[in-house]
Amino acid sequence: MRLKYLTTKISLPPIVPSEAAVRAFLKSAFEEYRWFEPARSHNEQIDPRRIDYDTLVAGFLEFRSLMVLAKTDRDFFLFSARKADGPPHVGKLTWDAALSRAKNAKWRDDHVHQVTALMKLFNSPLAVSATSEDEGRKCQQFIPSPSGIGQRWTWTVRDPSEGLAGVFWRNFYGPPFIEMFGDRLNAVPETQRRTVADGIVLVEPYTLPTDAMTPAAEAAEQQLREVLGPECFYDQVARTMPRRVPDLPHPGALSS
């Protein structure tokens, strides 16, 4: 039976995270949050009793990418920063956990605190969390191949600089998105909106990630898009890009 995942994506600013921030994240993930017991990183085995943080941090800083997996593949994360010659805002931390974990109310509460803390650590503008199926259908699409034969895969919205792909189970909006939405964000019902940290607002249209893709969830998402401004979101029907995007910092305005 194919595993079902809860995917959480935390967008990174257009700089490579510092060595101190990377180390703090890894220690939090494995020692404080206990996301999972690490078993391997890419092709290298990891001794969970003696995690070599120096090697993991050095590998990330060298390749700007780090993937760590549990023994069973039930849990893993991919941590990637922007490449020097690539688009500036594509860096992100993607954490996949077994979807069954979200049934536990304490786990869901911890998830909010952990995502919020990591957004603060990395100065993230945005984080979203959803079932991998729901995330995939909103963030990916197939379009006709340039050759006219078959189709090819592409993003709907590549990164936060292009706007928002949709409304998900959990939507953590940082300062650029709070500013973009303005007073519209305050119009979201308090049952679906809460401030989880200074400069971070969580919008949650339904209680469980598994509620996604139901008629009630679709209606709740549509209502939020209307309240926040449909121009801020990718149009899945017309396949058109958001017409309104946040004001994100340029790499030159930040120091690594």
GROMACS .gro file of C-alpha atoms in nm:
model
  256
    1MET     CA    1   0.000   0.000   0.000
    2ARG     CA    2   0.140   0.338  -0.104
    3LEU     CA    3   0.221   0.569   0.185
    4LYS     CA    4   0.024   0.891   0.216
    5TYR     CA    5   0.218   1.199   0.318
    6LEU     CA    6   0.159   1.532   0.478
    7THR     CA    7   0.382   1.780   0.298
    8THR     CA    8   0.499   2.098   0.467
    9LYS     CA    9   0.692   2.352   0.261
   10ILE     CA   10   0.872   2.645   0.420
   11SER     CA   11   0.996   2.899   0.166
   12LEU     CA   12   1.341   3.049   0.217
   13PRO     CA   13   1.462   3.403   0.144
   14PRO     CA   14   1.702   3.450  -0.151
   15ILE     CA   15   2.021   3.381   0.045
   16VAL     CA   16   2.201   3.069   0.162
   17PRO     CA   17   2.117   3.010   0.529
   18SER     CA   18   2.405   3.061   0.768
   19GLU     CA   19   2.597   2.772   0.918
   20ALA     CA   20   2.449   2.857   1.257
   21ALA     CA   21   2.092   2.853   1.121
   22VAL     CA   22   2.142   2.520   0.942
   23ARG     CA   23   2.289   2.362   1.254
   24ALA     CA   24   2.008   2.501   1.470
   25PHE     CA   25   1.749   2.357   1.232
   26LEU     CA   26   1.906   2.010   1.227
   27LYS     CA   27   1.938   1.996   1.604
   28SER     CA   28   1.578   2.109   1.645
   29ALA     CA   29   1.446   1.857   1.393
   30PHE     CA   30   1.622   1.559   1.550
   31GLU     CA   31   1.662   1.647   1.918
   32GLU     CA   32   1.380   1.887   2.008
   33TYR     CA   33   1.102   1.817   1.758
   34ARG     CA   34   1.203   1.453   1.701
   35TRP     CA   35   1.057   1.449   1.353
   36PHE     CA   36   1.209   1.108   1.292
   37GLU     CA   37   1.519   0.901   1.362
   38PRO     CA   38   1.759   0.980   1.074
   39ALA     CA   39   1.896   0.680   0.888
   40ARG     CA   40   2.062   0.820   0.578
   41SER     CA   41   2.146   1.134   0.388
   42HIS     CA   42   2.155   1.086   0.011
   43ASN     CA   43   2.380   0.777  -0.013
   44GLU     CA   44   2.545   0.814   0.328
   45GLN     CA   45   2.434   0.621   0.634
   46ILE     CA   46   2.363   0.815   0.955
   47ASP     CA   47   2.410   0.675   1.304
   48PRO     CA   48   2.110   0.820   1.493
   49ARG     CA   49   2.295   0.773   1.822
   50ARG     CA   50   2.583   0.992   1.701
   51ILE     CA   51   2.459   1.237   1.444
   52ASP     CA   52   2.752   1.405   1.273
   53TYR     CA   53   2.613   1.755   1.245
   54ASP     CA   54   2.942   1.894   1.114
   55THR     CA   55   2.924   1.667   0.808
   56LEU     CA   56   2.557   1.739   0.743
   57VAL     CA   57   2.605   2.115   0.771
   58ALA     CA   58   2.916   2.110   0.552
   59GLY     CA   59   2.735   1.906   0.288
   60PHE     CA   60   2.447   2.148   0.276
   61LEU     CA   61   2.672   2.453   0.250
   62GLU     CA   62   2.876   2.291  -0.028
   63PHE     CA   63   2.591   2.162  -0.243
   64ARG     CA   64   2.312   2.392  -0.118
   65SER     CA   65   2.098   2.083  -0.075
   66LEU     CA   66   2.047   1.818   0.191
   67MET     CA   67   1.806   1.526   0.206
   68VAL     CA   68   1.770   1.316   0.520
   69LEU     CA   69   1.543   1.013   0.542
   70ALA     CA   70   1.413   0.780   0.810
   71LYS     CA   71   1.485   0.409   0.781
   72THR     CA   72   1.137   0.328   0.650
   73ASP     CA   73   1.093   0.631   0.418
   74ARG     CA   74   0.785   0.723   0.623
   75ASP     CA   75   0.947   1.056   0.703
   76PHE     CA   76   1.210   1.271   0.533
   77PHE     CA   77   1.302   1.626   0.449
   78LEU     CA   78   1.468   1.803   0.157
   79PHE     CA   79   1.645   2.127   0.241
   80SER     CA   80   1.751   2.330  -0.062
   81ALA     CA   81   1.879   2.684  -0.103
   82ARG     CA   82   1.883   2.888  -0.423
   83LYS     CA   83   2.167   2.826  -0.665
   84ALA     CA   84   2.398   3.116  -0.743
   85ASP     CA   85   2.278   3.136  -1.104
   86GLY     CA   86   1.918   3.028  -1.041
   87PRO     CA   87   1.590   3.201  -0.960
   88PRO     CA   88   1.630   3.384  -0.627
   89HIS     CA   89   1.321   3.267  -0.439
   90VAL     CA   90   1.310   2.890  -0.507
   91GLY     CA   91   1.486   2.782  -0.186
   92LYS     CA   92   1.269   2.583   0.053
   93LEU     CA   93   1.254   2.326   0.328
   94THR     CA   94   1.019   2.042   0.236
   95TRP     CA   95   0.924   1.809   0.520
   96ASP     CA   96   0.717   1.499   0.444
   97ALA     CA   97   0.564   1.305   0.733
   98ALA     CA   98   0.328   1.009   0.735
   99LEU     CA   99  -0.022   1.154   0.696
  100SER     CA  100  -0.150   0.937   0.980
  101ARG     CA  101   0.046   1.153   1.228
  102ALA     CA  102  -0.195   1.441   1.171
  103LYS     CA  103  -0.477   1.246   1.336
  104ASN     CA  104  -0.319   1.330   1.672
  105ALA     CA  105  -0.430   1.669   1.810
  106LYS     CA  106  -0.106   1.724   2.003
  107TRP     CA  107   0.097   1.652   1.689
  108ARG     CA  108  -0.107   1.913   1.502
  109ASP     CA  109  -0.048   2.168   1.778
  110ASP     CA  110   0.325   2.091   1.779
  111HIS     CA  111   0.329   2.125   1.400
  112VAL     CA  112   0.210   2.487   1.427
  113HIS     CA  113   0.477   2.576   1.683
  114GLN     CA  114   0.754   2.403   1.488
  115VAL     CA  115   0.669   2.557   1.151
  116THR     CA  116   0.639   2.900   1.313
  117ALA     CA  117   0.977   2.863   1.485
  118LEU     CA  118   1.146   2.758   1.161
  119MET     CA  119   0.991   3.046   0.971
  120LYS     CA  120   1.138   3.278   1.233
  121LEU     CA  121   1.476   3.105   1.216
  122PHE     CA  122   1.503   3.142   0.839
  123ASN     CA  123   1.304   3.465   0.800
  124SER     CA  124   1.061   3.278   0.577
  125PRO     CA  125   0.784   3.468   0.396
  126LEU     CA  126   0.551   3.169   0.355
  127ALA     CA  127   0.484   2.812   0.461
  128VAL     CA  128   0.205   2.578   0.355
  129SER     CA  129   0.101   2.230   0.464
  130ALA     CA  130  -0.131   1.984   0.293
  131THR     CA  131  -0.163   1.624   0.187
  132SER     CA  132   0.091   1.548  -0.083
  133GLU     CA  133  -0.197   1.476  -0.320
  134ASP     CA  134  -0.362   1.813  -0.265
  135GLU     CA  135  -0.029   1.996  -0.278
  136GLY     CA  136   0.062   1.822  -0.602
  137ARG     CA  137  -0.261   1.899  -0.785
  138LYS     CA  138  -0.237   2.268  -0.696
  139CYS     CA  139   0.134   2.319  -0.754
  140GLN     CA  140   0.197   2.099  -1.057
  141GLN     CA  141   0.037   2.057  -1.396
  142PHE     CA  142   0.086   1.895  -1.733
  143ILE     CA  143   0.091   2.116  -2.041
  144PRO     CA  144   0.128   2.031  -2.411
  145SER     CA  145   0.485   1.958  -2.513
  146PRO     CA  146   0.651   2.218  -2.741
  147SER     CA  147   0.697   1.940  -2.997
  148GLY     CA  148   0.323   1.890  -3.013
  149ILE     CA  149   0.360   1.530  -2.900
  150GLY     CA  150   0.246   1.440  -2.553
  151GLN     CA  151   0.267   1.655  -2.243
  152ARG     CA  152   0.531   1.783  -2.008
  153TRP     CA  153   0.528   1.859  -1.636
  154THR     CA  154   0.562   2.212  -1.503
  155TRP     CA  155   0.481   2.424  -1.200
  156THR     CA  156   0.166   2.627  -1.162
  157VAL     CA  157   0.345   2.878  -0.936
  158ARG     CA  158   0.719   2.815  -0.903
  159ASP     CA  159   0.784   3.010  -0.583
  160PRO     CA  160   0.635   3.289  -0.367
  161SER     CA  161   0.762   3.562  -0.599
  162GLU     CA  162   0.502   3.445  -0.852
  163GLY     CA  163   0.214   3.453  -0.604
  164LEU     CA  164   0.017   3.170  -0.447
  165ALA     CA  165  -0.073   2.832  -0.595
  166GLY     CA  166  -0.387   2.804  -0.384
  167VAL     CA  167  -0.531   2.771  -0.036
  168PHE     CA  168  -0.414   2.466   0.158
  169TRP     CA  169  -0.491   2.301   0.492
  170ARG     CA  170  -0.247   2.530   0.668
  171ASN     CA  171  -0.126   2.859   0.524
  172PHE     CA  172   0.137   3.047   0.725
  173TYR     CA  173   0.163   3.400   0.588
  174GLY     CA  174   0.471   3.605   0.675
  175PRO     CA  175   0.511   3.984   0.653
  176PRO     CA  176   0.521   4.015   0.270
  177PHE     CA  177   0.188   3.834   0.236
  178ILE     CA  178   0.031   4.008   0.535
  179GLU     CA  179   0.119   4.338   0.366
  180MET     CA  180  -0.011   4.217   0.029
  181PHE     CA  181  -0.348   4.109   0.171
  182GLY     CA  182  -0.383   4.417   0.391
  183ASP     CA  183  -0.723   4.455   0.558
  184ARG     CA  184  -0.858   4.159   0.363
  185LEU     CA  185  -0.671   3.926   0.595
  186ASN     CA  186  -0.864   4.067   0.891
  187ALA     CA  187  -1.186   3.983   0.706
  188VAL     CA  188  -1.110   3.610   0.733
  189PRO     CA  189  -1.327   3.461   1.011
  190GLU     CA  190  -1.144   3.422   1.342
  191THR     CA  191  -1.237   3.054   1.338
  192GLN     CA  192  -1.003   3.020   1.039
  193ARG     CA  193  -0.739   3.280   1.123
  194ARG     CA  194  -0.497   3.333   1.410
  195THR     CA  195  -0.172   3.514   1.473
  196VAL     CA  196   0.083   3.247   1.571
  197ALA     CA  197   0.385   3.477   1.608
  198ASP     CA  198   0.483   3.837   1.551
  199GLY     CA  199   0.453   3.880   1.175
  200ILE     CA  200   0.304   3.535   1.103
  201VAL     CA  201  -0.067   3.466   1.052
  202LEU     CA  202  -0.203   3.113   1.012
  203VAL     CA  203  -0.509   3.064   0.792
  204GLU     CA  204  -0.665   2.719   0.829
  205PRO     CA  205  -0.988   2.658   0.634
  206TYR     CA  206  -1.059   2.314   0.788
  207THR     CA  207  -0.946   2.110   1.086
  208LEU     CA  208  -0.775   1.810   0.929
  209PRO     CA  209  -0.556   1.783   0.619
  210THR     CA  210  -0.760   1.480   0.514
  211ASP     CA  211  -1.064   1.707   0.480
  212ALA     CA  212  -0.906   1.847   0.162
  213MET     CA  213  -1.063   1.772  -0.175
  214THR     CA  214  -1.410   1.729  -0.022
  215PRO     CA  215  -1.700   1.953  -0.130
  216ALA     CA  216  -1.697   2.133   0.206
  217ALA     CA  217  -1.323   2.195   0.188
  218GLU     CA  218  -1.341   2.315  -0.172
  219ALA     CA  219  -1.613   2.562  -0.073
  220ALA     CA  220  -1.410   2.688   0.224
  221GLU     CA  221  -1.102   2.737   0.005
  222GLN     CA  222  -1.302   2.921  -0.259
  223GLN     CA  223  -1.450   3.151   0.004
  224LEU     CA  224  -1.102   3.234   0.135
  225ARG     CA  225  -0.976   3.310  -0.215
  226GLU     CA  226  -1.264   3.550  -0.264
  227VAL     CA  227  -1.201   3.722   0.070
  228LEU     CA  228  -0.824   3.749   0.028
  229GLY     CA  229  -0.846   3.841  -0.340
  230PRO     CA  230  -0.865   3.590  -0.627
  231GLU     CA  231  -0.601   3.793  -0.811
  232CYS     CA  232  -0.346   3.669  -0.553
  233PHE     CA  233  -0.392   3.304  -0.652
  234TYR     CA  234  -0.327   3.084  -0.952
  235ASP     CA  235  -0.649   3.021  -1.145
  236GLN     CA  236  -0.672   2.643  -1.177
  237VAL     CA  237  -0.958   2.660  -1.427
  238ALA     CA  238  -0.822   2.926  -1.663
  239ARG     CA  239  -0.460   2.824  -1.592
  240THR     CA  240  -0.353   3.182  -1.546
  241MET     CA  241  -0.089   3.319  -1.310
  242PRO     CA  242  -0.168   3.538  -1.008
  243ARG     CA  243  -0.205   3.902  -1.105
  244ARG     CA  244  -0.092   4.025  -0.766
  245VAL     CA  245   0.231   3.916  -0.599
  246PRO     CA  246   0.411   4.004  -0.274
  247ASP     CA  247   0.700   4.245  -0.252
  248LEU     CA  248   0.988   4.010  -0.169
  249PRO     CA  249   1.345   4.124  -0.096
  250HIS     CA  250   1.601   4.116  -0.376
  251PRO     CA  251   1.915   3.908  -0.307
  252GLY     CA  252   2.128   4.221  -0.323
  253ALA     CA  253   1.934   4.371  -0.033
  254LEU     CA  254   2.024   4.081   0.197
  255SER     CA  255   2.348   3.954   0.339
  256SER     CA  256   2.422   3.584   0.369
   0.00000   0.00000   0.00000
